[in-house]
Coordinates of C-alpha atoms in Angstrom, one line a residue:
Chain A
X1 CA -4.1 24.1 18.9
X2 CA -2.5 23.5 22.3
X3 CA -0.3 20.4 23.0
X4 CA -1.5 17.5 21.6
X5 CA -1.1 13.9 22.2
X6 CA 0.4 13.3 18.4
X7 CA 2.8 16.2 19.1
X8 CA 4.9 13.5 20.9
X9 CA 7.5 11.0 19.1
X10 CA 7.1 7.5 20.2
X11 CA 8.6 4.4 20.2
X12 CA 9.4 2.7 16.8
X13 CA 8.0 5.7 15.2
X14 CA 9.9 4.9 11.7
X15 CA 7.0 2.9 11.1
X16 CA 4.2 3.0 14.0
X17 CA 2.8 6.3 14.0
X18 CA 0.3 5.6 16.8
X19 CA -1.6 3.4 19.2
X20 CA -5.0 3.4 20.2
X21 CA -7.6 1.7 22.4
X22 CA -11.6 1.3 22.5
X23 CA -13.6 0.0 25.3
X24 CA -17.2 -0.4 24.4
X25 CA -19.6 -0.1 27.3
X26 CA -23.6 0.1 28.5
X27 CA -25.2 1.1 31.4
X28 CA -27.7 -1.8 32.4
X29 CA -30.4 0.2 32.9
X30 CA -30.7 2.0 29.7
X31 CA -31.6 0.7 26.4
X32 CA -29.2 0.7 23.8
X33 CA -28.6 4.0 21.9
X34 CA -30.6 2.5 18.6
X35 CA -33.7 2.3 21.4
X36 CA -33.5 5.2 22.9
X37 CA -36.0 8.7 22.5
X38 CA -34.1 12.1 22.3
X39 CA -34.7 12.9 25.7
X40 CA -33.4 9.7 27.3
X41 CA -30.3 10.2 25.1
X42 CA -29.7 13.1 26.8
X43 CA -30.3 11.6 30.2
X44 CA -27.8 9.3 29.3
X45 CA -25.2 11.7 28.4
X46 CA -25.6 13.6 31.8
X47 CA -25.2 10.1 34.1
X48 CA -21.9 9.1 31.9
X49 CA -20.7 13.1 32.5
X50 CA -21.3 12.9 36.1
X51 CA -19.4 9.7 36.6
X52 CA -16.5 11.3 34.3
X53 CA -16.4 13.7 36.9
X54 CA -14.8 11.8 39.4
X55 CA -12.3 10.6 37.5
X56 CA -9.1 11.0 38.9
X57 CA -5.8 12.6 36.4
X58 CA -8.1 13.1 34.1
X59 CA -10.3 16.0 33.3
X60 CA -12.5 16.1 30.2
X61 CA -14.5 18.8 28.2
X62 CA -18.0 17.8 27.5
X63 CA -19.6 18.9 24.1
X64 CA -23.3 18.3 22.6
X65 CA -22.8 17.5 19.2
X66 CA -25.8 19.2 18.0
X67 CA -23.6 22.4 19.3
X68 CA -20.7 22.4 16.9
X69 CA -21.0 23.2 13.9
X70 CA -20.7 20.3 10.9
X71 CA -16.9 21.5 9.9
X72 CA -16.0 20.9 13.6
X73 CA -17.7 17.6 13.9
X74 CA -16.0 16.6 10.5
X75 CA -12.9 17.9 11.7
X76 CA -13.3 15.8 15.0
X77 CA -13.7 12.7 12.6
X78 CA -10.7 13.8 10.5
X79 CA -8.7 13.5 13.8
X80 CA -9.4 10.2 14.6
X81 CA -11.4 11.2 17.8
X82 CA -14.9 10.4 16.8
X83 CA -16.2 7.8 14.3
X84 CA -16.9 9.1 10.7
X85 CA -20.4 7.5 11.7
X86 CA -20.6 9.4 14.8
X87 CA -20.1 12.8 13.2
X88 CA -22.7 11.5 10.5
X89 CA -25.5 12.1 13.2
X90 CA -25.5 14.3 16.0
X91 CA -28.4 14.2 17.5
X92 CA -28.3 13.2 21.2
X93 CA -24.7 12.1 21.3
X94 CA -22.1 13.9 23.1
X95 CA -17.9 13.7 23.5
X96 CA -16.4 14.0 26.3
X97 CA -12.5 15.4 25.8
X98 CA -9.2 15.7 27.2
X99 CA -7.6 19.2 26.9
X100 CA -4.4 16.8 24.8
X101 CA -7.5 14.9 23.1
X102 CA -5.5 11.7 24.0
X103 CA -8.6 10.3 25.7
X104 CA -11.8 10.8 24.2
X105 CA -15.3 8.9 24.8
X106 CA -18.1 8.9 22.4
X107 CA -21.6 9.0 24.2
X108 CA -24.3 7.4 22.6
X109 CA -22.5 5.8 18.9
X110 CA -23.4 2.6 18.6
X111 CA -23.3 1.9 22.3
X112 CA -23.7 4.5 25.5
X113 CA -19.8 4.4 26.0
X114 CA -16.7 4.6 23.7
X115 CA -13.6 5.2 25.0
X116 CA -10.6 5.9 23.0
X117 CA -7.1 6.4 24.4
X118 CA -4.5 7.4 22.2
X119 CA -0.7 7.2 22.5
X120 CA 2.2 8.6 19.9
X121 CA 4.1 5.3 18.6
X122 CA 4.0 1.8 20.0
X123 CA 2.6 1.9 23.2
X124 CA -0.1 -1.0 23.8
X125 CA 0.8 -1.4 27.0
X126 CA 0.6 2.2 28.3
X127 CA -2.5 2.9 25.8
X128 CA -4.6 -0.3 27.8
X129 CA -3.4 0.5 31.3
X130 CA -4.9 3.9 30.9
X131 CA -8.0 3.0 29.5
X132 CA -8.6 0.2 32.0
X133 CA -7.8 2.7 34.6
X134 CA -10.4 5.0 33.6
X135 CA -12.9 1.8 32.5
X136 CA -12.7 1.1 36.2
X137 CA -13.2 4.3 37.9
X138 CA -16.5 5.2 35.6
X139 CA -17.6 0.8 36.4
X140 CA -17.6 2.6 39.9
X141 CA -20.2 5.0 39.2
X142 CA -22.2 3.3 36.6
X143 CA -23.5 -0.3 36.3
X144 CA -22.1 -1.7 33.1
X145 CA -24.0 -4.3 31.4
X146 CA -22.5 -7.7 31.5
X147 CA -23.5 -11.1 31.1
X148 CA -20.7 -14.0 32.7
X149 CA -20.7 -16.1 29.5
X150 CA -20.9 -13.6 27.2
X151 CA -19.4 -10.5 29.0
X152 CA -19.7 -7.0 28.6
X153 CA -23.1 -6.9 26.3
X154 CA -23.0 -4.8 23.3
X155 CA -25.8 -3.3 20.9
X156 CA -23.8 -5.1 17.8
X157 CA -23.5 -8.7 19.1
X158 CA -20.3 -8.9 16.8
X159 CA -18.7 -6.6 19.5
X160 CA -19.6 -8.1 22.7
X161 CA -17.4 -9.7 25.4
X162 CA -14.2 -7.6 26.0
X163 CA -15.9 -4.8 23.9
X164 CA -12.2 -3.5 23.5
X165 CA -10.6 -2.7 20.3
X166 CA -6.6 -2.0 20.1
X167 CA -5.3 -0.6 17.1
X168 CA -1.6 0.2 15.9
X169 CA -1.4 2.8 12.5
X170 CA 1.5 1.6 10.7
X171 CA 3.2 3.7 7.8
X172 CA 3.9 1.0 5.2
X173 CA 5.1 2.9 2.1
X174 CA 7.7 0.0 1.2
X175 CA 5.4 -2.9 1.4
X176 CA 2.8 -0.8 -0.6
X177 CA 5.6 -0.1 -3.4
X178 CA 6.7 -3.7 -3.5
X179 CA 3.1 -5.0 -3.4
X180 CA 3.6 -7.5 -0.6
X181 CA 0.5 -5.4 1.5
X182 CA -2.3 -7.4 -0.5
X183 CA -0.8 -10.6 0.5
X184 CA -0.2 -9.4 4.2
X185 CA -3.8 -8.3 4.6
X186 CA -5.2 -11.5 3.6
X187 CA -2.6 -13.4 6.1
X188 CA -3.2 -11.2 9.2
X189 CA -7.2 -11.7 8.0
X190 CA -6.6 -15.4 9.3
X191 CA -4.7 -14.7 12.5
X192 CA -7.7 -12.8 14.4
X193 CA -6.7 -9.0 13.4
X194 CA -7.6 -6.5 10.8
X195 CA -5.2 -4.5 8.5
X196 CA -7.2 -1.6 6.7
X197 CA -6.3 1.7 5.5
X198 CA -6.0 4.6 8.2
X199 CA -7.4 7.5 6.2
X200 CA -9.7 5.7 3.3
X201 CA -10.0 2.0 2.6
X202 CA -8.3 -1.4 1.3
X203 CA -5.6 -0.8 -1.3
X204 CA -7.0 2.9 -1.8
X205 CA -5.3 3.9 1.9
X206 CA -4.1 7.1 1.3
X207 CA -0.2 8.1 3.0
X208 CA 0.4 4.5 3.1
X209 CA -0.7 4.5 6.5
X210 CA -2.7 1.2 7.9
X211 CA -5.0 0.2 10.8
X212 CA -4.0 -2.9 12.0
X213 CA -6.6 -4.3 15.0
X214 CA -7.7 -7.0 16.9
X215 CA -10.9 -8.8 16.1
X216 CA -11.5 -11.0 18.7
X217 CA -13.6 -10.2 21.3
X218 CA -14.8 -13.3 23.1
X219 CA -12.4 -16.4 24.1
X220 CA -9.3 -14.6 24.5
X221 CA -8.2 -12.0 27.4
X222 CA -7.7 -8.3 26.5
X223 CA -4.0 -8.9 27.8
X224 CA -3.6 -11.8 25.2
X225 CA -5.3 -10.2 22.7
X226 CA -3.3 -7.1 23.0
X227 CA 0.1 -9.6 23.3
X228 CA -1.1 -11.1 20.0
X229 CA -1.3 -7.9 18.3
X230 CA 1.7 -6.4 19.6
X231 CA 3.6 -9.5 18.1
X232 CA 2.2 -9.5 14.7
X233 CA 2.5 -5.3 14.8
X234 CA 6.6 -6.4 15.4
X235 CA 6.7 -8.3 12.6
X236 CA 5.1 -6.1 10.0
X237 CA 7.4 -3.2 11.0
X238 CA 10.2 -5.8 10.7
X239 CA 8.9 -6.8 7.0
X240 CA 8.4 -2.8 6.4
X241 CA 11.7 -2.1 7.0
X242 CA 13.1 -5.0 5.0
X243 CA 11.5 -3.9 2.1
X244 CA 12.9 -0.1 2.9
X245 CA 16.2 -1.7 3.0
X246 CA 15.3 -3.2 -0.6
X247 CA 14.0 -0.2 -2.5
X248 CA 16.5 1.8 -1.8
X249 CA 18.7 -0.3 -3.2
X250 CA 18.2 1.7 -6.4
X251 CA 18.1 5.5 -6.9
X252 CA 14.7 5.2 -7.7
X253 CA 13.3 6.1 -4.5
X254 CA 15.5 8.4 -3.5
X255 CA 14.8 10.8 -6.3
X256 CA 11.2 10.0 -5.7
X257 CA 11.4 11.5 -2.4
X258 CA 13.1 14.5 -3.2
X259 CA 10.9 15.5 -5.8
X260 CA 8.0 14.8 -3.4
X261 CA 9.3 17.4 -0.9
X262 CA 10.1 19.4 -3.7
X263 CA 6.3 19.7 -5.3
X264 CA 5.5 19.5 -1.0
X265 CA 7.7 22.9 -1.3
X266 CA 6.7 25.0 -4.1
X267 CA 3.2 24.0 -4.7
X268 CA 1.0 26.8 -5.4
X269 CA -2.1 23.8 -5.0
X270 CA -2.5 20.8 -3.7
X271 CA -5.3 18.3 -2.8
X272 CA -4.7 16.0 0.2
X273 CA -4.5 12.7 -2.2
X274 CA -1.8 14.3 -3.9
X275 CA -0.4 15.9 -0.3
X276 CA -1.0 12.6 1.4
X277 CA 0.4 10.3 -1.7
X278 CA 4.0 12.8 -1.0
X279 CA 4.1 13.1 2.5
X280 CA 4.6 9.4 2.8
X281 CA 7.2 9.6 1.0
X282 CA 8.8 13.4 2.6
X283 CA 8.2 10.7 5.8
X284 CA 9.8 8.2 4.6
X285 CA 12.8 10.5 3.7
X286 CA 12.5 12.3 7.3
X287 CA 13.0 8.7 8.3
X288 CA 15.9 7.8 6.2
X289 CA 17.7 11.0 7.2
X290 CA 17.7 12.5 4.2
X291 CA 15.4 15.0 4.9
X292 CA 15.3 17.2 8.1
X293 CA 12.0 16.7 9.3
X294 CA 10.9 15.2 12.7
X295 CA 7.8 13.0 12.3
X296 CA 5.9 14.3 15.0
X297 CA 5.5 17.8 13.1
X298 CA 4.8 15.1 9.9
X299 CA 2.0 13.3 11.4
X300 CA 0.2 16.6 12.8
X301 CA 0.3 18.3 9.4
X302 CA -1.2 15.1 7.6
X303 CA -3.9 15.9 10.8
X304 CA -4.1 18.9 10.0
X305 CA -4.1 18.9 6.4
X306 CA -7.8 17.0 6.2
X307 CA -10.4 19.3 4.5
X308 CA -12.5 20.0 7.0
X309 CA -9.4 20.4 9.7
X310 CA -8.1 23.3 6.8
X311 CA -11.4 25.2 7.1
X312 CA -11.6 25.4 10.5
X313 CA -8.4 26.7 10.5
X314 CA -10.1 29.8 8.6
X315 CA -12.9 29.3 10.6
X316 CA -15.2 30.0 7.5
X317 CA -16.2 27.2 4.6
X318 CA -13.8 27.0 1.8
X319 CA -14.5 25.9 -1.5
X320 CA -12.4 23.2 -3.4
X321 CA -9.5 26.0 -4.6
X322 CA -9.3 28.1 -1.7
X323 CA -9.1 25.0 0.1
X324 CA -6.4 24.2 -1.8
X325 CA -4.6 26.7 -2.3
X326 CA -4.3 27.5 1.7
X327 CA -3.5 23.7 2.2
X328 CA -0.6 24.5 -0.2
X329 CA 0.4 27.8 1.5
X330 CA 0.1 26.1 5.1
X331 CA 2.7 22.8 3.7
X332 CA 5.2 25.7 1.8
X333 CA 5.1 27.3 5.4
X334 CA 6.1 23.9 7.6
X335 CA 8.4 22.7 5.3
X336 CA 10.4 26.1 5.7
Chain B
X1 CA -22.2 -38.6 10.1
X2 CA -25.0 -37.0 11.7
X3 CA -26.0 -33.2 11.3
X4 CA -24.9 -31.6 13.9
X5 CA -27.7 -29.0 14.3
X6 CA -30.6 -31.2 13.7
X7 CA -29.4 -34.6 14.6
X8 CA -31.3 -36.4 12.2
X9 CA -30.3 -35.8 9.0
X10 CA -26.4 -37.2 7.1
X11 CA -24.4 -34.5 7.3
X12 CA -23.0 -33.3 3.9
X13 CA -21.2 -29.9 5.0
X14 CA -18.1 -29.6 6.6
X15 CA -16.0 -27.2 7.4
X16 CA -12.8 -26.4 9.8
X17 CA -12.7 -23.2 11.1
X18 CA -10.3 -21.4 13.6
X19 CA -12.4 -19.7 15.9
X20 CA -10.9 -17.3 18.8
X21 CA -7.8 -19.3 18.5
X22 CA -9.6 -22.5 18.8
X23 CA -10.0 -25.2 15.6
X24 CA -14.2 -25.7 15.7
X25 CA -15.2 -28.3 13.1
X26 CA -19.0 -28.0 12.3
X27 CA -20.8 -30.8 10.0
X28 CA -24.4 -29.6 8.9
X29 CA -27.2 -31.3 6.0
X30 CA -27.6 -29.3 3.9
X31 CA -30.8 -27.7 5.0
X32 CA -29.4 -26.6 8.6
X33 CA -26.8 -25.1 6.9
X34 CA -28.8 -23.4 4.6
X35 CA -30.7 -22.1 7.4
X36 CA -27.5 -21.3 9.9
X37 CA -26.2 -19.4 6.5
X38 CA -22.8 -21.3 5.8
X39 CA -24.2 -21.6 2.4
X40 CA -22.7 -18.0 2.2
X41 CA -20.1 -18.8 4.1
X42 CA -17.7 -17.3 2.0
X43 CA -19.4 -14.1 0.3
X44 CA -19.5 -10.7 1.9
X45 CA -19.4 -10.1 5.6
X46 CA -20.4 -6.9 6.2
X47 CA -19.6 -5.5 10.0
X48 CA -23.1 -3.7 10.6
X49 CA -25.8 -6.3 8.6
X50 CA -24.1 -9.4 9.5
X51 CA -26.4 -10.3 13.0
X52 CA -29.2 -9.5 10.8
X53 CA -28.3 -11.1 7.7
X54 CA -27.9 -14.2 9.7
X55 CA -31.1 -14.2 12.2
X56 CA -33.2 -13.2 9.0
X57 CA -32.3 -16.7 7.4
X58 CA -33.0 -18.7 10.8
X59 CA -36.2 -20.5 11.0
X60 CA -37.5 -19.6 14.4
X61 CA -39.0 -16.1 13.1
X62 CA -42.6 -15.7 13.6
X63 CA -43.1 -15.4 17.1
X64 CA -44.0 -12.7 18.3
X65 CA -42.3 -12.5 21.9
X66 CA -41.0 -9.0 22.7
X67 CA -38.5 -7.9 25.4
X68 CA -40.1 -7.1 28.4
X69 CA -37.4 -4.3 29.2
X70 CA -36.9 -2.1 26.2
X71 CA -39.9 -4.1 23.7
X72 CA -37.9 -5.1 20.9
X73 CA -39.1 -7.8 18.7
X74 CA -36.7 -10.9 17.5
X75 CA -37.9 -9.9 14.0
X76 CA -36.8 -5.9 14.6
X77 CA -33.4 -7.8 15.8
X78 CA -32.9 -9.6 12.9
X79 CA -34.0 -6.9 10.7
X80 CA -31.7 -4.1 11.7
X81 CA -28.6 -7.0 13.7
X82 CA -29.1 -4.4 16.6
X83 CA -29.9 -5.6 20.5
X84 CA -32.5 -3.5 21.8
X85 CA -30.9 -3.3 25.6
X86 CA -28.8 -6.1 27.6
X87 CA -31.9 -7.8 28.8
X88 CA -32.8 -8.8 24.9
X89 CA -29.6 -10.9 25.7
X90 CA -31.4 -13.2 28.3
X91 CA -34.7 -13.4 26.7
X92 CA -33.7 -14.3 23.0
X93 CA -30.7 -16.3 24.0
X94 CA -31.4 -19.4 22.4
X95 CA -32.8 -18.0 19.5
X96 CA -29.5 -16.2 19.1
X97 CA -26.9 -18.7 20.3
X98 CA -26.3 -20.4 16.6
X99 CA -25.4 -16.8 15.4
X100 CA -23.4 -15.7 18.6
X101 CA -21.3 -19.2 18.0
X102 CA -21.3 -18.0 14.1
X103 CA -19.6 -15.0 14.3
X104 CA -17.3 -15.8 18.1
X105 CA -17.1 -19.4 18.0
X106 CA -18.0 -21.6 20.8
X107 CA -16.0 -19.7 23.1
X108 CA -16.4 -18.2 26.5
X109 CA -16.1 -15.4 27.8
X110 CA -12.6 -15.0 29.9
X111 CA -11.8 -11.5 29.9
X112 CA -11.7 -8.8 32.5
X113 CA -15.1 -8.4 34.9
X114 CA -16.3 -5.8 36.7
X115 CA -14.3 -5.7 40.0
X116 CA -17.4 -6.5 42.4
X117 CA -21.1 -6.7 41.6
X118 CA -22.7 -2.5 41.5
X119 CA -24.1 -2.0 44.8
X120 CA -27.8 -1.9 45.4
X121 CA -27.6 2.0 45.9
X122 CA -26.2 2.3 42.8
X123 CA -28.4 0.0 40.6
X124 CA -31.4 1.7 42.2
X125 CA -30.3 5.4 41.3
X126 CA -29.4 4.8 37.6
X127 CA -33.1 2.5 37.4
X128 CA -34.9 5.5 39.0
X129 CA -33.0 7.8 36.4
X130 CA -34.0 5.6 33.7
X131 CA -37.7 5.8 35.3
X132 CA -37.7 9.3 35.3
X133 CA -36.8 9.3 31.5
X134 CA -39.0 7.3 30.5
X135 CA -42.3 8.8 32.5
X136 CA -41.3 11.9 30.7
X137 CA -41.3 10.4 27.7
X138 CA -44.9 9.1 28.2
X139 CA -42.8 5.4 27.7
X140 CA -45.4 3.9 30.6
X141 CA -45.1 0.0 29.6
X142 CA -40.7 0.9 30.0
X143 CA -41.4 2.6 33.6
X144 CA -43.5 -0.7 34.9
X145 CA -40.6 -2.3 34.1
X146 CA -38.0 -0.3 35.7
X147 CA -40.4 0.2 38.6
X148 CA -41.0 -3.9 39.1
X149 CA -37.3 -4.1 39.0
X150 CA -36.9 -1.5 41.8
X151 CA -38.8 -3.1 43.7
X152 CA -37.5 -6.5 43.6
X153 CA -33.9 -5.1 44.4
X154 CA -35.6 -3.8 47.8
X155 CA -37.3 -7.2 48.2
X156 CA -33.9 -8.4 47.7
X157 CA -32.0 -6.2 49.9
X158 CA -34.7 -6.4 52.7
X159 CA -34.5 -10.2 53.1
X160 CA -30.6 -9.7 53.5

């Protein structure tokens, strides 16, 4: 698959596995997507593509989704580079893709432009300077709709005024095992950002892995938004690797690990809630240094693992037991 | 202690939220905020309904204004929480102002802004793009729009 962004390690990468940020924007003198015919969609896309052009650093690969196929929309999806509701639909909307996929933007979702920057690890800073960067050169080519009291103007009023979403994925398998995360979600609820599960929702989040976001678009800066979230994002991985400390205080966990990498090992099947369910812990273990495995190669096989990711792999649809018995074959094979 | 919203009726609601960082208090009757939907305050909040769960429970709908850029309804806006273009902003403004303070507080915007104002060569070529679009989609009431606003940006740039 090439070098890829999440083929990096980051910083604090025992427990942030990566950072992201969205900037939502419209063009003035378009509707919004939800108003727009097939054909103006498509007018759209070919105005943002032109501006993406000039771009400089950057080059992107543009791709009508009505083109791929639905295992590589899915599979886009699975990778965190297009919304779930984006693959759901593909008519007149387009991506627009770096060759490391670390910046992607979404053409025509719920508004003309979504851009997503991605970053291995804790890197809020980097992640916004880049996206602001290339905000800026397309605000060049385009005229972005924005209003002075309400700022950038968005098709879901909820969104408007920054229109910029940063995100940390945190992997919180000790706060999940001691049952503090119910507590913590309802706290961070009250202090302006979002905790949610990264793959799959609420107390279901499979790998232990959580979304934690900003929520506050209008009233606060993107800088002080981004320096709020940063601060709380500290603290969790502080309370994260208090619990650690705690659990493996007894042998408990430690056997639960190695028998994790041991199924992870010898597995003739496995389906990704029981893959994702062990390679938390097999992370967790990498982490601890009790088992030889660098994270980066752990977060692109939980990647690569998802169900559609796997059959494009074989570039052919699998059924349930093919699928896993290949996903099995593929984790026997990186685990060595 | 007056209602806030209407001014005339004893307010018997009140509530303390933290807003975008800020403490807002709001006191309502009960009516206003039966009709500003704090009666729900605390049941589901749903990301994609929520506009339109609130504008669906306001009073104002009936009219029948539309937007005179992309010719969405206030009703269609309330029925699906989805702005039709940036211009619905402007023209249903105060109809939407209780739910934009709902959901953001009473804050204002003070965030990053576009570095200077587009230029007048670039807001004409993306208006006659859009024109173009929507002649060819037979979209005629869309293009008059686009083409009255061309035309005022050359009125504009002429006096200059």
């Amino acid at each position: 698959m090439g070098a890829k962004w999440y083929l990096g390690t980051g910083a604090q990468n025992d427990v942030v596995i990566n950072t992201s940020i969205h900037i939502a924007r419209n063009i003035r003198s378009f509707p919004f997507p939800s108003r727009l015919s097939l054909p103006e969609k498509l007018k759209v896309n070919s105005v943002i593509r032109d501006a993406s052009e000039a771009i400089d650093d950057y080059s992107f690969n543009y791709a009508e989704m009505k083109m791929l196929s639905q295992s590589e929309v899915v599979s886009l999806a699975e990778r965190h580079l297009v919304s779930p509701e984006f693959a759901s639909s593909r008519d007149g909307r387009a991506l627009l893709l770096t060759e490391d996929e670390a910046v992607s933007v979404m053409l025509n979702e719920e508004d003309h432009i979504r851009l997503q920057v991605m970053y291995a690890g804790f890197a809020l800073d980097e992640a916004f300077k880049t996206a602001s960067s290339i905000e800026e050169q397309l605000s060049r080519k385009l005229d972005f709709a924005f209003d002075d009291k309400l700022g950038y103007l968005t098709q879901d009023p909820v969104a408007l005024g920054t229109g910029m979403k940063a995100s940390v994925v945190l992997h919180l398998p000790a706060l999940v095992s001691t049952s503090q995360i119910t507590k913590l979600i309802a706290t961070v609820s009250k202090l302006g950002l979002s905790l949610r599960g990264s793959y799959g929702e609420g107390a279901a989040a499979k790998g232990d892995m959580f979304r934690l976001s900003n929520t506050i678009t209008l009233g606060i800066s993107e800088l002080a938004a981004i320096e709020n979230l940063k601060s709380i994002a500290l603290q969790i991985a502080a309370q994260e690797r208090a619990a650690r400390e705690e659990i493996f205080k007894t042998p408990v966990i430690e056997d639960r690990i190695y028998r994790a990498y041991g199924v992870l090992k010898y597995a003739r099947m496995i389906d990704t809630n029981e893959f994702m369910e062990l390679i938390s812990l097999v992370r967790l273990g990498a982490v601890k240094g009790l088992i030889k495995m660098d994270c980066a190669s752990i977060e692109a096989l939980m990647i690569h693992m998802q169900p559609a990711t796997i059959s494009l792999s074989v570039d052919r649809p699998l059924d349930r037991v093919e699928r896993d018995k290949l996903r099995a074959a593929m984790v026997r094979q990186n685990l060595g | 202690m007056i209602c806030q919203n209407c001014n005339k009726n004893e307010a018997n609601m009140h509530m303390k939220r933290i807003v975008n960082g800020r403490a807002a208090e709001v006191h309502l009757c009960k009516d206003c905020a039966r009709s500003l939907g704090y009666g729900e305050a605390f049941t589901g909040f749903g990301f994609g309904g929520l506009l339109g769960e609130l504008l669906s429970k306001g009073e104002q709908i009936g009219s029948s204004v539309r937007c005179s850029f992309c010719g969405k309804s206030f009703e269609e806006i309330a029925g699906d929480g989805k702005m039709g273009c940036a211009e619905c902003y402007n023209i249903f403004y105060d109809k939407l102002l209780p739910s934009l303070n709902r959901i953001h507080g009473k804050a204002s915007y003070s965030g990053s802004r576009p570095q200077k104002e587009a230029s007048v060569e670039l807001r004409i070529e993306e208006l006659k793009v859009a024109l173009k679009a929507a002649v060819e989609q037979q979209n005629f009431e869309l293009a008059a729009t686009l083409r009255d606003r061309i035309n005022d940006i050359l009125a504009e740039g002429g006096e200059q």
